[in-house]
mmCIF file of C-alpha atoms and ligand atoms in Angstrom:
data_model
loop_
_atom_site.group_PDB
_atom_site.id
_atom_site.type_symbol
_atom_site.label_atom_id
_atom_site.label_comp_id
_atom_site.label_asym_id
_atom_site.label_seq_id
_atom_site.Cartn_x
_atom_site.Cartn_y
_atom_site.Cartn_z
ATOM 1 C CA UNK A 1 110.408 -98.001 84.433
ATOM 2 C CA UNK A 2 110.566 -100.597 81.695
ATOM 3 C CA UNK A 3 114.239 -100.698 80.213
ATOM 4 C CA UNK A 4 114.511 -103.212 77.057
ATOM 5 C CA UNK A 5 117.778 -101.746 75.582
ATOM 6 C CA UNK A 6 121.013 -100.824 77.325
ATOM 7 C CA UNK A 7 124.690 -100.273 76.868
ATOM 8 C CA UNK A 8 127.296 -101.270 79.512
ATOM 9 C CA UNK A 9 130.751 -101.125 80.287
ATOM 10 C CA UNK A 10 132.125 -104.580 81.719
ATOM 11 C CA UNK A 11 135.529 -105.517 83.189
ATOM 12 C CA UNK A 12 136.407 -108.783 84.443
ATOM 13 C CA UNK A 13 138.963 -109.082 87.289
ATOM 14 C CA UNK A 14 142.738 -108.823 86.851
ATOM 15 C CA UNK A 15 144.809 -111.628 87.736
ATOM 16 C CA UNK A 16 146.758 -111.263 90.974
ATOM 17 C CA UNK A 17 150.621 -110.853 90.948
ATOM 18 C CA UNK A 18 152.840 -113.847 91.252
ATOM 19 C CA UNK A 19 155.031 -113.556 94.691
ATOM 20 C CA UNK A 20 158.891 -113.471 95.061
ATOM 21 C CA UNK A 21 159.704 -115.447 98.272
ATOM 22 C CA UNK A 22 162.134 -117.765 99.641
ATOM 23 C CA UNK A 23 161.946 -120.319 102.477
ATOM 24 C CA UNK A 24 163.085 -119.124 105.646
ATOM 25 C CA UNK A 25 163.548 -121.749 108.226
ATOM 26 C CA UNK A 26 166.090 -121.993 111.272
ATOM 27 C CA UNK A 27 167.993 -124.946 109.739
ATOM 28 C CA UNK A 28 167.593 -123.886 106.226
ATOM 29 C CA UNK A 29 169.310 -120.450 105.836
ATOM 30 C CA UNK A 30 169.300 -120.413 102.175
ATOM 31 C CA UNK A 31 165.834 -122.149 101.309
ATOM 32 C CA UNK A 32 164.745 -122.199 97.731
ATOM 33 C CA UNK A 33 162.047 -119.881 96.115
ATOM 34 C CA UNK A 34 158.659 -120.562 97.308
ATOM 35 C CA UNK A 35 156.681 -117.192 95.826
ATOM 36 C CA UNK A 36 152.949 -118.679 94.964
ATOM 37 C CA UNK A 37 150.809 -117.715 92.033
ATOM 38 C CA UNK A 38 148.325 -114.872 91.891
ATOM 39 C CA UNK A 39 144.839 -115.729 91.698
ATOM 40 C CA UNK A 40 142.655 -115.619 88.528
ATOM 41 C CA UNK A 41 140.428 -112.531 88.091
ATOM 42 C CA UNK A 42 136.805 -113.050 88.477
ATOM 43 C CA UNK A 43 134.810 -113.182 85.134
ATOM 44 C CA UNK A 44 131.517 -111.217 84.283
ATOM 45 C CA UNK A 45 128.957 -113.432 83.620
ATOM 46 C CA UNK A 46 125.381 -113.053 82.284
ATOM 47 C CA UNK A 47 123.141 -115.342 83.969
ATOM 48 C CA UNK A 48 119.445 -115.718 82.843
ATOM 49 C CA UNK A 49 116.975 -114.950 85.671
ATOM 50 C CA UNK A 50 113.322 -116.010 84.623
ATOM 51 C CA UNK A 51 111.958 -113.646 87.209
ATOM 52 C CA UNK A 52 113.397 -110.712 85.765
ATOM 53 C CA UNK A 53 111.422 -108.929 82.814
ATOM 54 C CA UNK A 54 113.462 -106.069 82.030
ATOM 55 C CA UNK A 55 117.356 -104.701 81.973
ATOM 56 C CA UNK A 56 116.351 -101.701 84.158
ATOM 57 C CA UNK A 57 119.132 -103.097 86.776
ATOM 58 C CA UNK A 58 121.792 -102.492 84.396
ATOM 59 C CA UNK A 59 120.237 -99.211 82.969
ATOM 60 C CA UNK A 60 121.152 -97.598 86.450
ATOM 61 C CA UNK A 61 124.587 -99.178 86.760
ATOM 62 C CA UNK A 62 126.026 -99.469 83.535
ATOM 63 C CA UNK A 63 129.775 -99.868 84.616
ATOM 64 C CA UNK A 64 130.159 -103.436 85.891
ATOM 65 C CA UNK A 65 133.593 -104.821 87.296
ATOM 66 C CA UNK A 66 134.366 -108.235 88.561
ATOM 67 C CA UNK A 67 136.894 -108.737 91.469
ATOM 68 C CA UNK A 68 140.576 -108.866 90.947
ATOM 69 C CA UNK A 69 142.693 -111.829 91.846
ATOM 70 C CA UNK A 70 144.684 -111.610 95.029
ATOM 71 C CA UNK A 71 148.572 -111.712 94.874
ATOM 72 C CA UNK A 72 150.412 -115.030 95.627
ATOM 73 C CA UNK A 73 151.899 -115.637 98.730
ATOM 74 C CA UNK A 74 155.012 -117.284 100.402
ATOM 75 C CA UNK A 75 155.113 -121.144 101.192
ATOM 76 C CA UNK A 76 153.853 -121.524 97.480
ATOM 77 C CA UNK A 77 150.552 -120.448 98.368
ATOM 78 C CA UNK A 78 148.380 -118.875 95.397
ATOM 79 C CA UNK A 79 146.474 -115.902 95.934
ATOM 80 C CA UNK A 80 142.634 -115.984 96.097
ATOM 81 C CA UNK A 81 140.528 -116.088 92.881
ATOM 82 C CA UNK A 82 138.621 -112.849 92.353
ATOM 83 C CA UNK A 83 134.792 -113.359 93.045
ATOM 84 C CA UNK A 84 132.903 -113.748 89.474
ATOM 85 C CA UNK A 85 130.168 -110.712 88.780
ATOM 86 C CA UNK A 86 126.900 -112.344 87.940
ATOM 87 C CA UNK A 87 124.623 -110.080 86.384
ATOM 88 C CA UNK A 88 121.003 -111.209 86.101
ATOM 89 C CA UNK A 89 119.367 -110.695 82.542
ATOM 90 C CA UNK A 90 115.832 -111.592 81.536
ATOM 91 C CA UNK A 91 115.358 -114.726 79.331
ATOM 92 C CA UNK A 92 115.448 -113.457 75.547
ATOM 93 C CA UNK A 93 118.327 -110.976 75.987
ATOM 94 C CA UNK A 94 120.457 -110.459 73.069
ATOM 95 C CA UNK A 95 124.064 -109.311 73.476
ATOM 96 C CA UNK A 96 126.152 -107.450 71.172
ATOM 97 C CA UNK A 97 129.594 -106.174 71.285
ATOM 98 C CA UNK A 98 130.155 -102.390 70.405
ATOM 99 C CA UNK A 99 133.711 -102.148 71.147
ATOM 100 C CA UNK A 100 135.724 -100.928 74.177
ATOM 101 C CA UNK A 101 139.124 -101.600 75.264
ATOM 102 C CA UNK A 102 141.284 -100.777 78.175
ATOM 103 C CA UNK A 103 143.166 -97.911 76.408
ATOM 104 C CA UNK A 104 139.789 -96.467 75.621
ATOM 105 C CA UNK A 105 138.586 -96.281 79.249
ATOM 106 C CA UNK A 106 135.413 -96.616 80.745
ATOM 107 C CA UNK A 107 133.524 -93.952 79.370
ATOM 108 C CA UNK A 108 130.411 -95.182 77.983
ATOM 109 C CA UNK A 109 129.946 -95.048 73.944
ATOM 110 C CA UNK A 110 126.842 -93.659 72.703
ATOM 111 C CA UNK A 111 123.782 -96.236 72.505
ATOM 112 C CA UNK A 112 123.794 -97.051 68.715
ATOM 113 C CA UNK A 113 120.293 -96.719 66.789
ATOM 114 C CA UNK A 114 118.090 -99.660 66.971
ATOM 115 C CA UNK A 115 118.461 -100.520 63.371
ATOM 116 C CA UNK A 116 122.250 -100.160 63.339
ATOM 117 C CA UNK A 117 123.924 -103.579 62.366
ATOM 118 C CA UNK A 118 125.687 -104.897 65.441
ATOM 119 C CA UNK A 119 127.952 -107.434 66.210
ATOM 120 C CA UNK A 120 125.889 -110.354 67.659
ATOM 121 C CA UNK A 121 127.606 -112.125 70.603
ATOM 122 C CA UNK A 122 124.979 -114.346 72.221
ATOM 123 C CA UNK A 123 121.191 -114.873 72.018
ATOM 124 C CA UNK A 124 120.190 -115.882 75.762
ATOM 125 C CA UNK A 125 117.080 -117.801 75.093
ATOM 126 C CA UNK A 126 116.669 -121.395 76.330
ATOM 127 C CA UNK A 127 118.524 -123.634 76.293
ATOM 128 C CA UNK A 128 121.245 -121.106 76.930
ATOM 129 C CA UNK A 129 121.322 -119.709 80.563
ATOM 130 C CA UNK A 130 124.594 -118.170 81.058
ATOM 131 C CA UNK A 131 127.229 -116.394 79.036
ATOM 132 C CA UNK A 132 130.761 -115.368 80.150
ATOM 133 C CA UNK A 133 131.041 -111.701 78.777
ATOM 134 C CA UNK A 134 134.540 -110.961 79.990
ATOM 135 C CA UNK A 135 137.113 -113.612 81.122
ATOM 136 C CA UNK A 136 139.123 -112.653 84.160
ATOM 137 C CA UNK A 137 142.904 -112.525 83.731
ATOM 138 C CA UNK A 138 145.365 -115.400 84.920
ATOM 139 C CA UNK A 139 147.223 -114.942 87.871
ATOM 140 C CA UNK A 140 150.773 -114.265 87.421
ATOM 141 C CA UNK A 141 153.536 -116.987 88.096
ATOM 142 C CA UNK A 142 155.497 -116.787 91.467
ATOM 143 C CA UNK A 143 158.989 -117.183 91.580
ATOM 144 C CA UNK A 144 158.762 -120.893 92.517
ATOM 145 C CA UNK A 145 157.923 -121.390 88.713
ATOM 146 C CA UNK A 146 161.145 -119.982 87.453
ATOM 147 C CA UNK A 147 163.599 -122.228 89.513
ATOM 148 C CA UNK A 148 165.778 -124.299 87.567
ATOM 149 C CA UNK A 149 169.460 -125.475 87.534
ATOM 150 C CA UNK A 150 170.868 -122.385 86.250
ATOM 151 C CA UNK A 151 168.877 -120.098 88.630
ATOM 152 C CA UNK A 152 168.207 -121.551 91.932
ATOM 153 C CA UNK A 153 167.241 -118.121 93.498
ATOM 154 C CA UNK A 154 165.085 -116.408 90.758
ATOM 155 C CA UNK A 155 163.691 -112.981 91.775
ATOM 156 C CA UNK A 156 161.464 -113.057 88.850
ATOM 157 C CA UNK A 157 157.634 -113.053 89.433
ATOM 158 C CA UNK A 158 154.925 -112.327 86.609
ATOM 159 C CA UNK A 159 152.209 -109.649 86.975
ATOM 160 C CA UNK A 160 148.738 -110.929 86.428
ATOM 161 C CA UNK A 161 147.156 -110.819 83.056
ATOM 162 C CA UNK A 162 144.541 -107.844 82.872
ATOM 163 C CA UNK A 163 140.783 -108.909 82.525
ATOM 164 C CA UNK A 164 138.820 -108.596 79.429
ATOM 165 C CA UNK A 165 136.784 -105.667 79.110
ATOM 166 C CA UNK A 166 134.264 -104.132 76.637
ATOM 167 C CA UNK A 167 131.103 -101.973 75.779
ATOM 168 C CA UNK A 168 128.193 -104.035 74.924
ATOM 169 C CA UNK A 169 124.608 -103.635 74.005
ATOM 170 C CA UNK A 170 121.893 -105.859 75.498
ATOM 171 C CA UNK A 171 118.785 -105.748 74.187
ATOM 172 C CA UNK A 172 115.681 -107.765 75.246
ATOM 173 C CA UNK A 173 113.103 -109.596 72.877
ATOM 174 C CA UNK A 174 110.577 -111.009 75.210
ATOM 175 C CA UNK A 175 109.910 -114.844 74.663
ATOM 176 C CA UNK A 176 106.315 -115.548 74.621
ATOM 177 C CA UNK A 177 104.129 -117.974 72.803
ATOM 178 C CA UNK A 178 101.422 -115.725 71.803
ATOM 179 C CA UNK A 179 101.626 -112.107 70.877
ATOM 180 C CA UNK A 180 98.605 -109.792 71.271
ATOM 181 C CA UNK A 181 98.620 -107.078 68.600
ATOM 182 C CA UNK A 182 96.074 -104.400 67.970
ATOM 183 C CA UNK A 183 95.086 -100.874 67.883
ATOM 184 C CA UNK A 184 95.070 -99.047 71.061
ATOM 185 C CA UNK A 185 91.617 -99.675 73.118
ATOM 186 C CA UNK A 186 91.014 -102.949 71.265
ATOM 187 C CA UNK A 187 91.108 -104.666 74.437
ATOM 188 C CA UNK A 188 94.336 -106.436 74.405
ATOM 189 C CA UNK A 189 95.115 -105.934 78.011
ATOM 190 C CA UNK A 190 91.597 -106.830 79.303
ATOM 191 C CA UNK A 191 92.237 -110.264 77.101
ATOM 192 C CA UNK A 192 95.422 -111.027 78.752
ATOM 193 C CA UNK A 193 93.979 -110.411 82.210
ATOM 194 C CA UNK A 194 91.152 -112.805 81.177
ATOM 195 C CA UNK A 195 93.538 -115.373 79.656
ATOM 196 C CA UNK A 196 96.094 -115.170 82.421
ATOM 197 C CA UNK A 197 96.677 -113.964 85.684
ATOM 198 C CA UNK A 198 98.807 -111.004 84.762
ATOM 199 C CA UNK A 199 97.117 -107.809 85.785
ATOM 200 C CA UNK A 200 98.047 -105.188 83.216
ATOM 201 C CA UNK A 201 96.379 -101.790 83.533
ATOM 202 C CA UNK A 202 93.219 -101.431 81.594
ATOM 203 C CA UNK A 203 91.359 -98.102 80.924
ATOM 204 C CA UNK A 204 89.026 -96.622 78.403
ATOM 205 C CA UNK A 205 91.742 -94.414 76.778
ATOM 206 C CA UNK A 206 94.296 -95.119 73.911
ATOM 207 C CA UNK A 207 97.929 -95.737 74.873
ATOM 208 C CA UNK A 208 97.044 -97.021 78.172
ATOM 209 C CA UNK A 209 99.633 -99.921 77.933
ATOM 210 C CA UNK A 210 102.964 -98.109 77.517
ATOM 211 C CA UNK A 211 105.362 -101.117 78.236
ATOM 212 C CA UNK A 212 104.880 -104.773 77.376
ATOM 213 C CA UNK A 213 103.998 -107.633 79.687
ATOM 214 C CA UNK A 214 103.770 -111.272 79.829
ATOM 215 C CA UNK A 215 101.315 -113.597 81.503
ATOM 216 C CA UNK A 216 101.116 -117.313 81.815
ATOM 217 C CA UNK A 217 98.205 -119.260 80.674
ATOM 218 C CA UNK A 218 97.877 -122.770 82.368
ATOM 219 C CA UNK A 219 95.554 -125.594 81.106
ATOM 220 C CA UNK A 220 94.014 -127.808 83.256
ATOM 221 C CA UNK A 221 96.687 -130.451 82.550
ATOM 222 C CA UNK A 222 99.284 -128.088 83.941
ATOM 223 C CA UNK A 223 100.783 -127.104 80.568
ATOM 224 C CA UNK A 224 101.725 -123.407 80.293
ATOM 225 C CA UNK A 225 101.796 -120.893 77.509
ATOM 226 C CA UNK A 226 103.043 -117.517 77.708
ATOM 227 C CA UNK A 227 101.151 -114.513 76.153
ATOM 228 C CA UNK A 228 102.668 -111.053 75.517
ATOM 229 C CA UNK A 229 100.546 -107.851 75.528
ATOM 230 C CA UNK A 230 102.118 -104.771 73.850
ATOM 231 C CA UNK A 231 101.194 -101.238 73.422
ATOM 232 C CA UNK A 232 98.531 -100.564 70.521
ATOM 233 C CA UNK A 233 99.570 -99.790 66.936
ATOM 234 C CA UNK A 234 98.082 -97.041 64.966
ATOM 235 C CA UNK A 235 98.140 -96.159 61.225
ATOM 236 C CA UNK A 236 101.948 -95.354 60.148
ATOM 237 C CA UNK A 237 103.155 -96.717 63.345
ATOM 238 C CA UNK A 238 106.142 -97.907 61.211
ATOM 239 C CA UNK A 239 106.818 -94.376 60.526
ATOM 240 C CA UNK A 240 107.103 -93.490 64.227
ATOM 241 C CA UNK A 241 103.403 -92.467 64.725
ATOM 242 C CA UNK A 242 101.924 -93.075 68.116
ATOM 243 C CA UNK A 243 104.368 -95.170 70.237
ATOM 244 C CA UNK A 244 105.925 -96.492 66.872
ATOM 245 C CA UNK A 245 106.152 -100.142 66.086
ATOM 246 C CA UNK A 246 109.280 -100.824 68.070
ATOM 247 C CA UNK A 247 107.381 -102.996 70.716
ATOM 248 C CA UNK A 248 106.569 -105.007 67.888
ATOM 249 C CA UNK A 249 109.993 -106.725 68.441
ATOM 250 C CA UNK A 250 108.912 -107.931 71.830
ATOM 251 C CA UNK A 251 106.224 -110.190 69.685
ATOM 252 C CA UNK A 252 108.995 -111.025 66.983
ATOM 253 C CA UNK A 253 109.692 -114.256 68.448
ATOM 254 C CA UNK A 254 106.158 -115.309 69.322
ATOM 255 C CA UNK A 255 104.961 -118.379 66.976
ATOM 256 C CA UNK A 256 101.468 -117.240 67.099
ATOM 257 C CA UNK A 257 100.008 -113.761 66.986
ATOM 258 C CA UNK A 258 96.436 -112.834 68.148
ATOM 259 C CA UNK A 259 95.204 -109.692 66.028
ATOM 260 C CA UNK A 260 92.898 -108.227 68.471
ATOM 261 C CA UNK A 261 89.837 -106.062 66.753
ATOM 262 C CA UNK A 262 87.444 -103.858 68.435
ATOM 263 C CA UNK A 263 83.924 -104.714 67.156
ATOM 264 C CA UNK A 264 82.316 -101.832 68.304
ATOM 265 C CA UNK A 265 84.760 -99.613 66.386
ATOM 266 C CA UNK A 266 83.948 -97.977 63.028
ATOM 267 C CA UNK A 267 85.278 -100.494 60.688
ATOM 268 C CA UNK A 268 86.923 -103.568 62.304
ATOM 269 C CA UNK A 269 87.783 -105.135 58.847
ATOM 270 C CA UNK A 270 89.710 -101.994 57.937
ATOM 271 C CA UNK A 271 91.428 -101.974 61.203
ATOM 272 C CA UNK A 272 92.418 -105.568 60.315
ATOM 273 C CA UNK A 273 94.077 -104.483 57.116
ATOM 274 C CA UNK A 274 95.754 -101.571 58.825
ATOM 275 C CA UNK A 275 97.258 -103.973 61.314
ATOM 276 C CA UNK A 276 98.586 -106.269 58.531
ATOM 277 C CA UNK A 277 100.211 -103.352 56.590
ATOM 278 C CA UNK A 278 101.871 -102.390 59.839
ATOM 279 C CA UNK A 279 103.264 -105.975 60.397
ATOM 280 C CA UNK A 280 104.436 -106.136 56.972
ATOM 281 C CA UNK A 281 106.060 -102.520 57.152
ATOM 282 C CA UNK A 282 107.873 -103.888 60.379
ATOM 283 C CA UNK A 283 109.322 -106.876 58.469
ATOM 284 C CA UNK A 284 111.315 -109.563 60.687
ATOM 285 C CA UNK A 285 109.094 -112.088 59.379
ATOM 286 C CA UNK A 286 105.928 -110.914 61.345
ATOM 287 C CA UNK A 287 103.855 -110.779 58.344
ATOM 288 C CA UNK A 288 104.187 -114.486 57.605
ATOM 289 C CA UNK A 289 103.561 -115.440 61.178
ATOM 290 C CA UNK A 290 100.679 -117.603 61.872
ATOM 291 C CA UNK A 291 97.663 -115.741 63.407
ATOM 292 C CA UNK A 292 94.218 -115.675 64.564
ATOM 293 C CA UNK A 293 91.760 -112.956 64.011
ATOM 294 C CA UNK A 294 90.241 -112.158 67.252
ATOM 295 C CA UNK A 295 86.868 -109.942 67.356
ATOM 296 C CA UNK A 296 86.505 -108.563 70.867
ATOM 297 C CA UNK A 297 83.676 -106.718 72.776
ATOM 298 C CA UNK A 298 80.854 -108.846 71.362
ATOM 299 C CA UNK A 299 79.227 -108.145 74.359
ATOM 300 C CA UNK A 300 78.275 -104.678 73.156
ATOM 301 C CA UNK A 301 75.161 -104.211 70.909
ATOM 302 C CA UNK A 302 77.078 -102.196 68.577
ATOM 303 C CA UNK A 303 79.543 -105.316 67.853
ATOM 304 C CA UNK A 304 79.800 -105.465 64.258
ATOM 305 C CA UNK A 305 80.310 -109.232 63.504
ATOM 306 C CA UNK A 306 78.860 -109.760 60.215
ATOM 307 C CA UNK A 307 81.008 -108.040 57.740
ATOM 308 C CA UNK A 308 84.161 -109.834 59.531
ATOM 309 C CA UNK A 309 82.515 -113.316 59.569
ATOM 310 C CA UNK A 310 81.837 -112.663 55.698
ATOM 311 C CA UNK A 311 85.144 -111.513 54.973
ATOM 312 C CA UNK A 312 87.241 -114.328 56.901
ATOM 313 C CA UNK A 313 90.304 -112.241 57.006
ATOM 314 C CA UNK A 314 93.273 -114.537 56.884
ATOM 315 C CA UNK A 315 90.969 -117.370 55.311
ATOM 316 C CA UNK A 316 89.980 -118.611 58.647
ATOM 317 C CA UNK A 317 86.726 -118.018 60.762
ATOM 318 C CA UNK A 318 87.526 -115.013 63.266
ATOM 319 C CA UNK A 319 87.114 -115.853 66.897
ATOM 320 C CA UNK A 320 84.557 -113.912 68.679
ATOM 321 C CA UNK A 321 85.149 -113.087 72.300
ATOM 322 C CA UNK A 322 84.262 -110.631 75.044
ATOM 323 C CA UNK A 323 87.348 -109.855 77.355
ATOM 324 C CA UNK A 324 84.855 -108.121 79.611
ATOM 325 C CA UNK A 325 82.311 -111.112 80.233
ATOM 326 C CA UNK A 326 84.976 -113.775 79.294
ATOM 327 C CA UNK A 327 82.546 -115.393 76.523
ATOM 328 C CA UNK A 328 84.505 -117.172 73.801
ATOM 329 C CA UNK A 329 87.842 -116.664 75.735
ATOM 330 C CA UNK A 330 88.067 -120.348 76.556
ATOM 331 C CA UNK A 331 87.426 -121.411 73.141
ATOM 332 C CA UNK A 332 90.015 -119.016 72.000
ATOM 333 C CA UNK A 333 92.493 -120.256 74.329
ATOM 334 C CA UNK A 334 91.845 -123.733 73.158
ATOM 335 C CA UNK A 335 92.128 -122.654 69.280
ATOM 336 C CA UNK A 336 95.514 -120.808 70.077
ATOM 337 C CA UNK A 337 96.743 -124.036 71.590
ATOM 338 C CA UNK A 338 95.637 -126.000 68.539
ATOM 339 C CA UNK A 339 97.262 -123.660 66.179
ATOM 340 C CA UNK A 340 100.503 -123.359 68.020
ATOM 341 C CA UNK A 341 100.608 -127.337 68.123
ATOM 342 C CA UNK A 342 100.221 -127.277 64.460
ATOM 343 C CA UNK A 343 102.476 -124.416 63.582
ATOM 344 C CA UNK A 344 105.635 -125.925 65.403
ATOM 345 C CA UNK A 345 107.002 -129.083 65.128
ATOM 346 C CA UNK A 346 106.573 -131.234 68.457
ATOM 347 C CA UNK A 347 110.373 -131.554 68.820
ATOM 348 C CA UNK A 348 111.019 -127.766 68.550
ATOM 349 C CA UNK A 349 108.344 -127.105 71.059
ATOM 350 C CA UNK A 350 109.549 -129.681 73.585
ATOM 351 C CA UNK A 351 113.112 -128.132 72.998
ATOM 352 C CA UNK A 352 111.755 -124.507 73.447
ATOM 353 C CA UNK A 353 110.270 -125.836 76.920
ATOM 354 C CA UNK A 354 106.855 -124.604 75.599
ATOM 355 C CA UNK A 355 104.895 -127.852 76.630
ATOM 356 C CA UNK A 356 105.673 -130.939 78.381
ATOM 357 C CA UNK A 357 105.447 -134.102 76.258
ATOM 358 C CA UNK A 358 102.399 -135.609 77.770
ATOM 359 C CA UNK A 359 99.466 -133.143 77.629
ATOM 360 C CA UNK A 360 100.343 -131.453 74.407
ATOM 361 C CA UNK A 361 97.756 -132.140 72.039
HETATM 362 N N1 GTP B 401 82.421 -103.779 76.498
HETATM 363 C C1 GTP B 401 83.461 -104.069 76.430
HETATM 364 N N2 GTP B 401 84.830 -103.450 76.691
HETATM 365 C C2 GTP B 401 85.703 -103.990 76.398
HETATM 366 C C3 GTP B 401 86.147 -105.389 76.447
HETATM 367 N N3 GTP B 401 87.441 -105.547 76.236
HETATM 368 C C4 GTP B 401 88.015 -104.402 76.563
HETATM 369 N N4 GTP B 401 86.984 -103.224 77.003
HETATM 370 C C5 GTP B 401 87.043 -102.004 77.392
HETATM 371 O O1 GTP B 401 87.953 -101.318 76.221
HETATM 372 C C6 GTP B 401 88.893 -100.480 76.904
HETATM 373 C C7 GTP B 401 90.215 -100.635 76.571
HETATM 374 O O2 GTP B 401 90.760 -101.869 76.965
HETATM 375 P P1 GTP B 401 92.258 -102.159 77.045
HETATM 376 O O3 GTP B 401 92.324 -103.702 77.381
HETATM 377 O O4 GTP B 401 92.924 -101.247 78.053
HETATM 378 O O5 GTP B 401 92.644 -102.163 75.694
HETATM 379 P P2 GTP B 401 94.120 -102.220 74.982
HETATM 380 O O6 GTP B 401 93.963 -102.924 73.554
HETATM 381 O O7 GTP B 401 95.018 -102.879 76.019
HETATM 382 O O8 GTP B 401 94.462 -100.356 74.880
HETATM 383 P P3 GTP B 401 95.940 -99.962 75.011
HETATM 384 O O9 GTP B 401 96.681 -100.514 75.929
HETATM 385 O O10 GTP B 401 95.575 -98.528 74.918
HETATM 386 O O11 GTP B 401 96.452 -100.319 73.595
HETATM 387 C C8 GTP B 401 88.490 -100.624 78.603
HETATM 388 O O12 GTP B 401 87.539 -99.549 78.763
HETATM 389 C C9 GTP B 401 88.127 -101.931 78.670
HETATM 390 O O13 GTP B 401 87.219 -101.796 79.655
HETATM 391 C C10 GTP B 401 85.056 -106.021 76.033
HETATM 392 O O14 GTP B 401 84.935 -107.439 75.527
HETATM 393 N N5 GTP B 401 83.725 -105.519 76.164
HETATM 394 MG MG1 MG B 402 96.761 -102.311 76.965
#
């Protein structure tokens, strides 16, 4: 099960109580105060785990709490700090706060609709790799802290501060360099299999792909590009037809899109315009994103190349490939590489960790 949006209740640990204690020794009947401080409560920390690709771990365990700090002890010994709770999340997770306080309790609030404006806390994309969601409460002072000339035997010690808590929405927008967009059955998943070592399901019926997947394309120089495959779009996907257009958010951050067309279809050029319309209707800058038109299935005799070549949709020569035989796929990879290099300034690429400095063309 692929989960790309969850809401959770998180609570950091409370601080431990301070201790009231007095030194006791045979030769010192009225020893001074020696109650230690309580330990700090553990934090709830989101940690980016590059091996994770969805949020299902949190979907099945939406209540998360870190450990409380231990109380202070005699002999000015502080209580032990509560252990931090580390929650692994995939890179590209966006976190928003939807409320929640200690008084409201831990009952989960409903998940807000996708288009609801939310109070963004953090976007966990590189170089950001961890974020403290809730800070643990400070431990209370032991009576040792309250000693003074006026009060040499203080009986006061503070309780620990409560840990922060809240309810949050975590939403994943995959991070990839290249996004594959096309109608169902166009051959997007087949192309991902050809380009990378990923193995998404491929079958001869629409909507084979139900969840996005990412593969890694490696050049002979060892540079890496990531490619995201999403479920197919159909006419009026933005109105919720088919699987809708919500999977487009997983290619929202791709600097390059490949519009994959099935050349054995009725009218590949019409499919191109349909895809463009859906990208425009979706918004979020996808319509203005650099793209390459990929005519797939050229191994078939029914492949309609001519009309597409003449029309040059998008102002550039389409790339013709066969995901089945592999024909043209290497050229496509090289072109995509080049286009990516052109569309993003070198510094931004290196910062995003897309390509190491040497080897980038
Ligand atoms: N002849 C031929 N068939 C292809 C080619 N690429 C894909 N196919 C076939 O087209 C069908 C659909 O391929 P998929 O890769 O599942 O298509 P998709 O775009 O991922 O489809 P959805 O996941 O449903 O959106 C499968 O039967 C593939 O074997 C190709 O280059 N040539
Ligand atoms: Mg597919």
